[in-house]
């Protein structure tokens, strides 16, 4: 009897521990991203960054059955996912599965303060200033896997913007931020749908400036110089 009680208590202890264990990435509600899932998503990002010139990336799903298999492999934290993707030659399916997992798991790629800024009234502020402020907040709010995932996701979308299939490249600048929005905004609410063009413009600036995350001094210098230029060109009050 004591043995059964000990086994039950041990099971309940492990169940509670696994339930309350902190998610390695920030997610809404009771969602929890495991280390294995994080690594699987990073493998998807690394694979997609090499295949950004494939036509229809993030736009067309390709093989529906393969999308489901890749999604399940991300969900289960498949250790050899990168090799699997290479063997299947499935960049479009990988892109759709990754975005679907990010949305379904309610993963928050950017810190809440960044989303609050982007969701606020930014119509009178130059997009470059807003983007630099968000990058600075990203560095201060996130560290470890959360910072790395956000950085590499933005890097992926930047590569898609600059090296994607469509030509001229200006076309990439038009649609890439809109592709990133479903992943960055976790729910399709009226607040998230509002001011879509302003948000897309800021996101485009973020993508183009994401390299500054590698250098704190360069980021700080860019913030100061951009603010100084903005003040110089502001119309003086009569």
PDB file of C-alpha atoms in Angstrom:
ATOM      1  CA  UNK A   1       0.000   0.000   0.000  1.00  0.00           C
ATOM      2  CA  UNK A   2       2.801   2.384   0.884  1.00  0.00           C
ATOM      3  CA  UNK A   3       4.533   1.539  -2.384  1.00  0.00           C
ATOM      4  CA  UNK A   4       1.427   2.430  -4.400  1.00  0.00           C
ATOM      5  CA  UNK A   5       1.036   5.687  -2.506  1.00  0.00           C
ATOM      6  CA  UNK A   6       4.680   6.530  -3.155  1.00  0.00           C
ATOM      7  CA  UNK A   7       4.296   5.778  -6.877  1.00  0.00           C
ATOM      8  CA  UNK A   8       1.163   7.916  -7.144  1.00  0.00           C
ATOM      9  CA  UNK A   9       2.769  10.816  -5.296  1.00  0.00           C
ATOM     10  CA  UNK A  10       5.846  10.512  -7.493  1.00  0.00           C
ATOM     11  CA  UNK A  11       3.713  10.576 -10.634  1.00  0.00           C
ATOM     12  CA  UNK A  12       1.756  13.619  -9.438  1.00  0.00           C
ATOM     13  CA  UNK A  13       4.977  15.420  -8.545  1.00  0.00           C
ATOM     14  CA  UNK A  14       6.435  14.849 -12.008  1.00  0.00           C
ATOM     15  CA  UNK A  15       3.178  15.845 -13.682  1.00  0.00           C
ATOM     16  CA  UNK A  16       2.973  19.091 -11.727  1.00  0.00           C
ATOM     17  CA  UNK A  17       6.638  19.836 -12.394  1.00  0.00           C
ATOM     18  CA  UNK A  18       6.264  19.326 -16.132  1.00  0.00           C
ATOM     19  CA  UNK A  19       3.067  21.387 -16.204  1.00  0.00           C
ATOM     20  CA  UNK A  20       4.536  24.340 -14.360  1.00  0.00           C
ATOM     21  CA  UNK A  21       7.959  24.223 -16.010  1.00  0.00           C
ATOM     22  CA  UNK A  22       8.724  27.514 -17.682  1.00  0.00           C
ATOM     23  CA  UNK A  23       8.440  27.626 -21.441  1.00  0.00           C
ATOM     24  CA  UNK A  24      11.765  28.155 -23.179  1.00  0.00           C
ATOM     25  CA  UNK A  25      10.053  30.701 -25.459  1.00  0.00           C
ATOM     26  CA  UNK A  26       7.315  33.120 -24.489  1.00  0.00           C
ATOM     27  CA  UNK A  27       3.831  31.840 -25.292  1.00  0.00           C
ATOM     28  CA  UNK A  28       0.290  32.770 -24.307  1.00  0.00           C
ATOM     29  CA  UNK A  29      -1.897  30.968 -21.802  1.00  0.00           C
ATOM     30  CA  UNK A  30      -0.858  27.460 -20.811  1.00  0.00           C
ATOM     31  CA  UNK A  31       1.161  26.881 -23.965  1.00  0.00           C
ATOM     32  CA  UNK A  32       4.707  25.676 -23.351  1.00  0.00           C
ATOM     33  CA  UNK A  33       7.535  25.495 -25.865  1.00  0.00           C
ATOM     34  CA  UNK A  34      10.031  22.767 -25.050  1.00  0.00           C
ATOM     35  CA  UNK A  35      13.735  22.857 -25.770  1.00  0.00           C
ATOM     36  CA  UNK A  36      13.285  20.174 -28.444  1.00  0.00           C
ATOM     37  CA  UNK A  37      10.560  22.204 -30.180  1.00  0.00           C
ATOM     38  CA  UNK A  38      12.757  25.297 -30.029  1.00  0.00           C
ATOM     39  CA  UNK A  39      15.616  23.421 -31.706  1.00  0.00           C
ATOM     40  CA  UNK A  40      13.256  22.030 -34.345  1.00  0.00           C
ATOM     41  CA  UNK A  41      12.006  25.523 -35.205  1.00  0.00           C
ATOM     42  CA  UNK A  42      15.563  26.831 -35.378  1.00  0.00           C
ATOM     43  CA  UNK A  43      16.410  24.017 -37.793  1.00  0.00           C
ATOM     44  CA  UNK A  44      13.475  25.121 -39.940  1.00  0.00           C
ATOM     45  CA  UNK A  45      14.734  28.707 -39.919  1.00  0.00           C
ATOM     46  CA  UNK A  46      18.281  27.680 -40.864  1.00  0.00           C
ATOM     47  CA  UNK A  47      16.944  25.488 -43.656  1.00  0.00           C
ATOM     48  CA  UNK A  48      14.615  28.186 -45.007  1.00  0.00           C
ATOM     49  CA  UNK A  49      17.327  30.835 -44.969  1.00  0.00           C
ATOM     50  CA  UNK A  50      19.295  28.677 -47.408  1.00  0.00           C
ATOM     51  CA  UNK A  51      16.227  28.236 -49.638  1.00  0.00           C
ATOM     52  CA  UNK A  52      14.834  31.774 -49.702  1.00  0.00           C
ATOM     53  CA  UNK A  53      14.961  31.974 -53.493  1.00  0.00           C
ATOM     54  CA  UNK A  54      12.371  29.226 -53.915  1.00  0.00           C
ATOM     55  CA  UNK A  55       9.233  30.514 -55.601  1.00  0.00           C
ATOM     56  CA  UNK A  56       6.180  30.887 -53.360  1.00  0.00           C
ATOM     57  CA  UNK A  57       7.917  30.612 -50.002  1.00  0.00           C
ATOM     58  CA  UNK A  58       5.379  31.382 -47.228  1.00  0.00           C
ATOM     59  CA  UNK A  59       2.769  31.890 -49.957  1.00  0.00           C
ATOM     60  CA  UNK A  60       2.029  28.381 -51.253  1.00  0.00           C
ATOM     61  CA  UNK A  61       1.815  25.255 -49.129  1.00  0.00           C
ATOM     62  CA  UNK A  62       2.816  22.613 -51.652  1.00  0.00           C
ATOM     63  CA  UNK A  63       2.177  19.049 -50.498  1.00  0.00           C
ATOM     64  CA  UNK A  64      -0.500  19.180 -47.775  1.00  0.00           C
ATOM     65  CA  UNK A  65       0.396  15.769 -46.356  1.00  0.00           C
ATOM     66  CA  UNK A  66       4.054  16.769 -46.111  1.00  0.00           C
ATOM     67  CA  UNK A  67       3.108  20.015 -44.350  1.00  0.00           C
ATOM     68  CA  UNK A  68       1.279  17.955 -41.720  1.00  0.00           C
ATOM     69  CA  UNK A  69       4.254  15.619 -41.266  1.00  0.00           C
ATOM     70  CA  UNK A  70       6.683  18.513 -40.828  1.00  0.00           C
ATOM     71  CA  UNK A  71       4.285  20.195 -38.401  1.00  0.00           C
ATOM     72  CA  UNK A  72       4.132  17.019 -36.313  1.00  0.00           C
ATOM     73  CA  UNK A  73       7.918  16.739 -36.359  1.00  0.00           C
ATOM     74  CA  UNK A  74       8.220  20.310 -35.061  1.00  0.00           C
ATOM     75  CA  UNK A  75       5.603  19.574 -32.416  1.00  0.00           C
ATOM     76  CA  UNK A  76       7.384  16.415 -31.288  1.00  0.00           C
ATOM     77  CA  UNK A  77      10.783  18.134 -31.372  1.00  0.00           C
ATOM     78  CA  UNK A  78      12.302  15.921 -34.057  1.00  0.00           C
ATOM     79  CA  UNK A  79      16.064  15.931 -33.537  1.00  0.00           C
ATOM     80  CA  UNK A  80      16.973  15.223 -37.178  1.00  0.00           C
ATOM     81  CA  UNK A  81      14.475  17.623 -38.736  1.00  0.00           C
ATOM     82  CA  UNK A  82      17.078  19.548 -40.730  1.00  0.00           C
ATOM     83  CA  UNK A  83      18.297  16.386 -42.456  1.00  0.00           C
ATOM     84  CA  UNK A  84      14.699  15.343 -43.080  1.00  0.00           C
ATOM     85  CA  UNK A  85      13.900  18.675 -44.749  1.00  0.00           C
ATOM     86  CA  UNK A  86      16.984  18.412 -46.941  1.00  0.00           C
ATOM     87  CA  UNK A  87      16.068  14.882 -47.994  1.00  0.00           C
ATOM     88  CA  UNK A  88      12.497  15.889 -48.861  1.00  0.00           C
ATOM     89  CA  UNK A  89      13.464  19.170 -50.569  1.00  0.00           C
ATOM     90  CA  UNK A  90      10.419  20.855 -49.046  1.00  0.00           C
ATOM     91  CA  UNK A  91      11.045  24.571 -48.412  1.00  0.00           C
ATOM     92  CA  UNK A  92       7.464  25.659 -49.131  1.00  0.00           C
ATOM     93  CA  UNK A  93       6.019  22.945 -46.916  1.00  0.00           C
ATOM     94  CA  UNK A  94       8.524  23.788 -44.181  1.00  0.00           C
ATOM     95  CA  UNK A  95       7.623  27.493 -44.283  1.00  0.00           C
ATOM     96  CA  UNK A  96       3.899  26.795 -43.961  1.00  0.00           C
ATOM     97  CA  UNK A  97       4.398  24.225 -41.193  1.00  0.00           C
ATOM     98  CA  UNK A  98       6.653  26.578 -39.226  1.00  0.00           C
ATOM     99  CA  UNK A  99       4.218  29.469 -39.440  1.00  0.00           C
ATOM    100  CA  UNK A 100       1.323  27.179 -38.516  1.00  0.00           C
ATOM    101  CA  UNK A 101       3.171  25.916 -35.450  1.00  0.00           C
ATOM    102  CA  UNK A 102       4.084  29.452 -34.351  1.00  0.00           C
ATOM    103  CA  UNK A 103       0.459  30.565 -34.624  1.00  0.00           C
ATOM    104  CA  UNK A 104      -1.075  27.422 -33.094  1.00  0.00           C
ATOM    105  CA  UNK A 105       1.307  27.445 -30.137  1.00  0.00           C
ATOM    106  CA  UNK A 106       0.592  31.169 -29.570  1.00  0.00           C
ATOM    107  CA  UNK A 107       4.294  31.847 -29.601  1.00  0.00           C
ATOM    108  CA  UNK A 108       5.286  35.444 -28.932  1.00  0.00           C
ATOM    109  CA  UNK A 109       8.333  36.267 -31.033  1.00  0.00           C
ATOM    110  CA  UNK A 110       8.707  39.899 -29.952  1.00  0.00           C
ATOM    111  CA  UNK A 111       8.457  41.173 -26.357  1.00  0.00           C
ATOM    112  CA  UNK A 112       5.126  42.575 -25.199  1.00  0.00           C
ATOM    113  CA  UNK A 113       6.531  46.103 -25.000  1.00  0.00           C
ATOM    114  CA  UNK A 114       7.507  45.924 -28.674  1.00  0.00           C
ATOM    115  CA  UNK A 115       4.017  44.795 -29.618  1.00  0.00           C
ATOM    116  CA  UNK A 116       2.513  47.560 -27.494  1.00  0.00           C
ATOM    117  CA  UNK A 117       4.563  50.136 -29.382  1.00  0.00           C
ATOM    118  CA  UNK A 118       3.644  48.658 -32.738  1.00  0.00           C
ATOM    119  CA  UNK A 119      -0.010  48.512 -31.748  1.00  0.00           C
ATOM    120  CA  UNK A 120      -0.080  52.103 -30.537  1.00  0.00           C
ATOM    121  CA  UNK A 121      -0.476  55.377 -32.380  1.00  0.00           C
ATOM    122  CA  UNK A 122       2.730  55.582 -34.410  1.00  0.00           C
ATOM    123  CA  UNK A 123       1.385  57.427 -37.434  1.00  0.00           C
ATOM    124  CA  UNK A 124       3.257  60.650 -36.590  1.00  0.00           C
ATOM    125  CA  UNK A 125       6.584  58.985 -35.764  1.00  0.00           C
ATOM    126  CA  UNK A 126       9.082  58.066 -38.501  1.00  0.00           C
ATOM    127  CA  UNK A 127       9.087  54.275 -39.005  1.00  0.00           C
ATOM    128  CA  UNK A 128      12.873  54.100 -38.652  1.00  0.00           C
ATOM    129  CA  UNK A 129      12.735  55.594 -35.152  1.00  0.00           C
ATOM    130  CA  UNK A 130      10.002  53.160 -34.094  1.00  0.00           C
ATOM    131  CA  UNK A 131      11.947  50.231 -35.552  1.00  0.00           C
ATOM    132  CA  UNK A 132      15.158  51.219 -33.754  1.00  0.00           C
ATOM    133  CA  UNK A 133      13.263  51.604 -30.493  1.00  0.00           C
ATOM    134  CA  UNK A 134      11.795  48.118 -30.915  1.00  0.00           C
ATOM    135  CA  UNK A 135      15.182  46.578 -31.679  1.00  0.00           C
ATOM    136  CA  UNK A 136      16.597  48.240 -28.580  1.00  0.00           C
ATOM    137  CA  UNK A 137      13.712  46.890 -26.489  1.00  0.00           C
ATOM    138  CA  UNK A 138      14.233  43.431 -27.949  1.00  0.00           C
ATOM    139  CA  UNK A 139      17.828  43.418 -26.713  1.00  0.00           C
ATOM    140  CA  UNK A 140      16.874  44.657 -23.258  1.00  0.00           C
ATOM    141  CA  UNK A 141      13.755  42.504 -22.747  1.00  0.00           C
ATOM    142  CA  UNK A 142      14.909  39.156 -24.145  1.00  0.00           C
ATOM    143  CA  UNK A 143      18.016  37.069 -23.694  1.00  0.00           C
ATOM    144  CA  UNK A 144      19.058  33.476 -24.286  1.00  0.00           C
ATOM    145  CA  UNK A 145      16.803  31.372 -26.555  1.00  0.00           C
ATOM    146  CA  UNK A 146      14.066  34.026 -26.687  1.00  0.00           C
ATOM    147  CA  UNK A 147      16.437  36.644 -28.040  1.00  0.00           C
ATOM    148  CA  UNK A 148      18.104  34.201 -30.433  1.00  0.00           C
ATOM    149  CA  UNK A 149      14.813  32.960 -31.853  1.00  0.00           C
ATOM    150  CA  UNK A 150      13.522  36.499 -32.427  1.00  0.00           C
ATOM    151  CA  UNK A 151      16.812  37.536 -34.015  1.00  0.00           C
ATOM    152  CA  UNK A 152      17.028  34.568 -36.366  1.00  0.00           C
ATOM    153  CA  UNK A 153      13.369  34.838 -37.334  1.00  0.00           C
ATOM    154  CA  UNK A 154      13.875  38.497 -38.262  1.00  0.00           C
ATOM    155  CA  UNK A 155      17.067  37.513 -40.099  1.00  0.00           C
ATOM    156  CA  UNK A 156      15.078  34.967 -42.086  1.00  0.00           C
ATOM    157  CA  UNK A 157      12.492  37.536 -43.125  1.00  0.00           C
ATOM    158  CA  UNK A 158      15.284  39.988 -43.984  1.00  0.00           C
ATOM    159  CA  UNK A 159      16.906  37.396 -46.244  1.00  0.00           C
ATOM    160  CA  UNK A 160      13.538  36.777 -47.873  1.00  0.00           C
ATOM    161  CA  UNK A 161      13.175  40.532 -48.411  1.00  0.00           C
ATOM    162  CA  UNK A 162      16.578  40.929 -50.032  1.00  0.00           C
ATOM    163  CA  UNK A 163      17.109  37.609 -51.806  1.00  0.00           C
ATOM    164  CA  UNK A 164      13.627  36.227 -52.401  1.00  0.00           C
ATOM    165  CA  UNK A 165      12.379  34.936 -55.728  1.00  0.00           C
ATOM    166  CA  UNK A 166      10.285  37.881 -56.894  1.00  0.00           C
ATOM    167  CA  UNK A 167      11.914  40.616 -58.916  1.00  0.00           C
ATOM    168  CA  UNK A 168      12.333  43.528 -58.723  1.00  0.00           C
ATOM    169  CA  UNK A 169      13.397  43.462 -55.097  1.00  0.00           C
ATOM    170  CA  UNK A 170      10.970  46.246 -54.266  1.00  0.00           C
ATOM    171  CA  UNK A 171       8.218  43.636 -54.539  1.00  0.00           C
ATOM    172  CA  UNK A 172       9.796  41.738 -51.656  1.00  0.00           C
ATOM    173  CA  UNK A 173       9.746  44.900 -49.569  1.00  0.00           C
ATOM    174  CA  UNK A 174       6.030  45.210 -50.179  1.00  0.00           C
ATOM    175  CA  UNK A 175       4.873  41.753 -49.170  1.00  0.00           C
ATOM    176  CA  UNK A 176       7.483  40.359 -46.762  1.00  0.00           C
ATOM    177  CA  UNK A 177       6.345  42.370 -43.686  1.00  0.00           C
ATOM    178  CA  UNK A 178       2.791  41.195 -44.285  1.00  0.00           C
ATOM    179  CA  UNK A 179       4.032  37.595 -44.296  1.00  0.00           C
ATOM    180  CA  UNK A 180       5.654  38.150 -40.915  1.00  0.00           C
ATOM    181  CA  UNK A 181       2.583  39.679 -39.293  1.00  0.00           C
ATOM    182  CA  UNK A 182       0.575  36.490 -38.591  1.00  0.00           C
ATOM    183  CA  UNK A 183       3.542  35.145 -36.641  1.00  0.00           C
ATOM    184  CA  UNK A 184       4.285  38.380 -34.807  1.00  0.00           C
ATOM    185  CA  UNK A 185       0.668  39.090 -33.895  1.00  0.00           C
ATOM    186  CA  UNK A 186      -0.803  36.084 -32.171  1.00  0.00           C
ATOM    187  CA  UNK A 187      -4.509  36.736 -32.772  1.00  0.00           C
ATOM    188  CA  UNK A 188      -6.601  38.202 -35.546  1.00  0.00           C
ATOM    189  CA  UNK A 189      -8.254  40.935 -33.499  1.00  0.00           C
ATOM    190  CA  UNK A 190      -9.460  44.368 -34.680  1.00  0.00           C
ATOM    191  CA  UNK A 191      -6.537  45.940 -32.793  1.00  0.00           C
ATOM    192  CA  UNK A 192      -4.058  43.793 -34.686  1.00  0.00           C
ATOM    193  CA  UNK A 193      -5.744  44.481 -38.019  1.00  0.00           C
ATOM    194  CA  UNK A 194      -5.728  48.246 -37.457  1.00  0.00           C
ATOM    195  CA  UNK A 195      -3.038  50.425 -39.053  1.00  0.00           C
ATOM    196  CA  UNK A 196      -1.684  47.480 -41.010  1.00  0.00           C
ATOM    197  CA  UNK A 197       0.256  49.639 -43.443  1.00  0.00           C
ATOM    198  CA  UNK A 198       2.004  51.585 -40.659  1.00  0.00           C
ATOM    199  CA  UNK A 199       2.963  48.348 -38.919  1.00  0.00           C
ATOM    200  CA  UNK A 200       4.253  46.840 -42.153  1.00  0.00           C
ATOM    201  CA  UNK A 201       6.417  49.897 -42.771  1.00  0.00           C
ATOM    202  CA  UNK A 202       7.941  49.651 -39.290  1.00  0.00           C
ATOM    203  CA  UNK A 203       8.493  45.911 -39.670  1.00  0.00           C
ATOM    204  CA  UNK A 204      10.269  46.488 -42.963  1.00  0.00           C
ATOM    205  CA  UNK A 205      12.609  48.942 -41.244  1.00  0.00           C
ATOM    206  CA  UNK A 206      13.213  46.371 -38.493  1.00  0.00           C
ATOM    207  CA  UNK A 207      14.115  43.730 -41.051  1.00  0.00           C
ATOM    208  CA  UNK A 208      16.541  46.045 -42.811  1.00  0.00           C
ATOM    209  CA  UNK A 209      18.153  47.093 -39.514  1.00  0.00           C
ATOM    210  CA  UNK A 210      18.244  43.695 -37.805  1.00  0.00           C
ATOM    211  CA  UNK A 211      22.029  43.412 -38.265  1.00  0.00           C
ATOM    212  CA  UNK A 212      22.365  46.098 -35.583  1.00  0.00           C
ATOM    213  CA  UNK A 213      21.376  43.477 -33.004  1.00  0.00           C
ATOM    214  CA  UNK A 214      24.900  42.105 -33.384  1.00  0.00           C
ATOM    215  CA  UNK A 215      26.550  45.334 -32.195  1.00  0.00           C
ATOM    216  CA  UNK A 216      25.310  47.330 -29.191  1.00  0.00           C
ATOM    217  CA  UNK A 217      27.453  50.356 -30.001  1.00  0.00           C
ATOM    218  CA  UNK A 218      26.282  50.450 -33.611  1.00  0.00           C
ATOM    219  CA  UNK A 219      22.647  50.220 -32.508  1.00  0.00           C
ATOM    220  CA  UNK A 220      23.077  53.009 -29.963  1.00  0.00           C
ATOM    221  CA  UNK A 221      24.882  55.196 -32.500  1.00  0.00           C
ATOM    222  CA  UNK A 222      22.140  54.652 -35.084  1.00  0.00           C
ATOM    223  CA  UNK A 223      19.450  55.567 -32.549  1.00  0.00           C
ATOM    224  CA  UNK A 224      21.195  58.805 -31.577  1.00  0.00           C
ATOM    225  CA  UNK A 225      21.978  59.839 -35.159  1.00  0.00           C
ATOM    226  CA  UNK A 226      18.442  59.090 -36.364  1.00  0.00           C
ATOM    227  CA  UNK A 227      16.889  61.052 -33.504  1.00  0.00           C
ATOM    228  CA  UNK A 228      19.257  63.962 -34.153  1.00  0.00           C
ATOM    229  CA  UNK A 229      18.332  64.013 -37.838  1.00  0.00           C
ATOM    230  CA  UNK A 230      14.648  63.860 -36.981  1.00  0.00           C
ATOM    231  CA  UNK A 231      14.930  66.850 -34.636  1.00  0.00           C
ATOM    232  CA  UNK A 232      16.850  68.861 -37.237  1.00  0.00           C
ATOM    233  CA  UNK A 233      14.197  68.387 -39.892  1.00  0.00           C
ATOM    234  CA  UNK A 234      11.199  69.002 -37.637  1.00  0.00           C
ATOM    235  CA  UNK A 235       9.380  72.211 -38.626  1.00  0.00           C
ATOM    236  CA  UNK A 236      10.042  74.988 -36.161  1.00  0.00           C
ATOM    237  CA  UNK A 237       7.063  76.471 -34.387  1.00  0.00           C
ATOM    238  CA  UNK A 238       6.322  80.075 -35.238  1.00  0.00           C
TER     239      UNK A 238
END
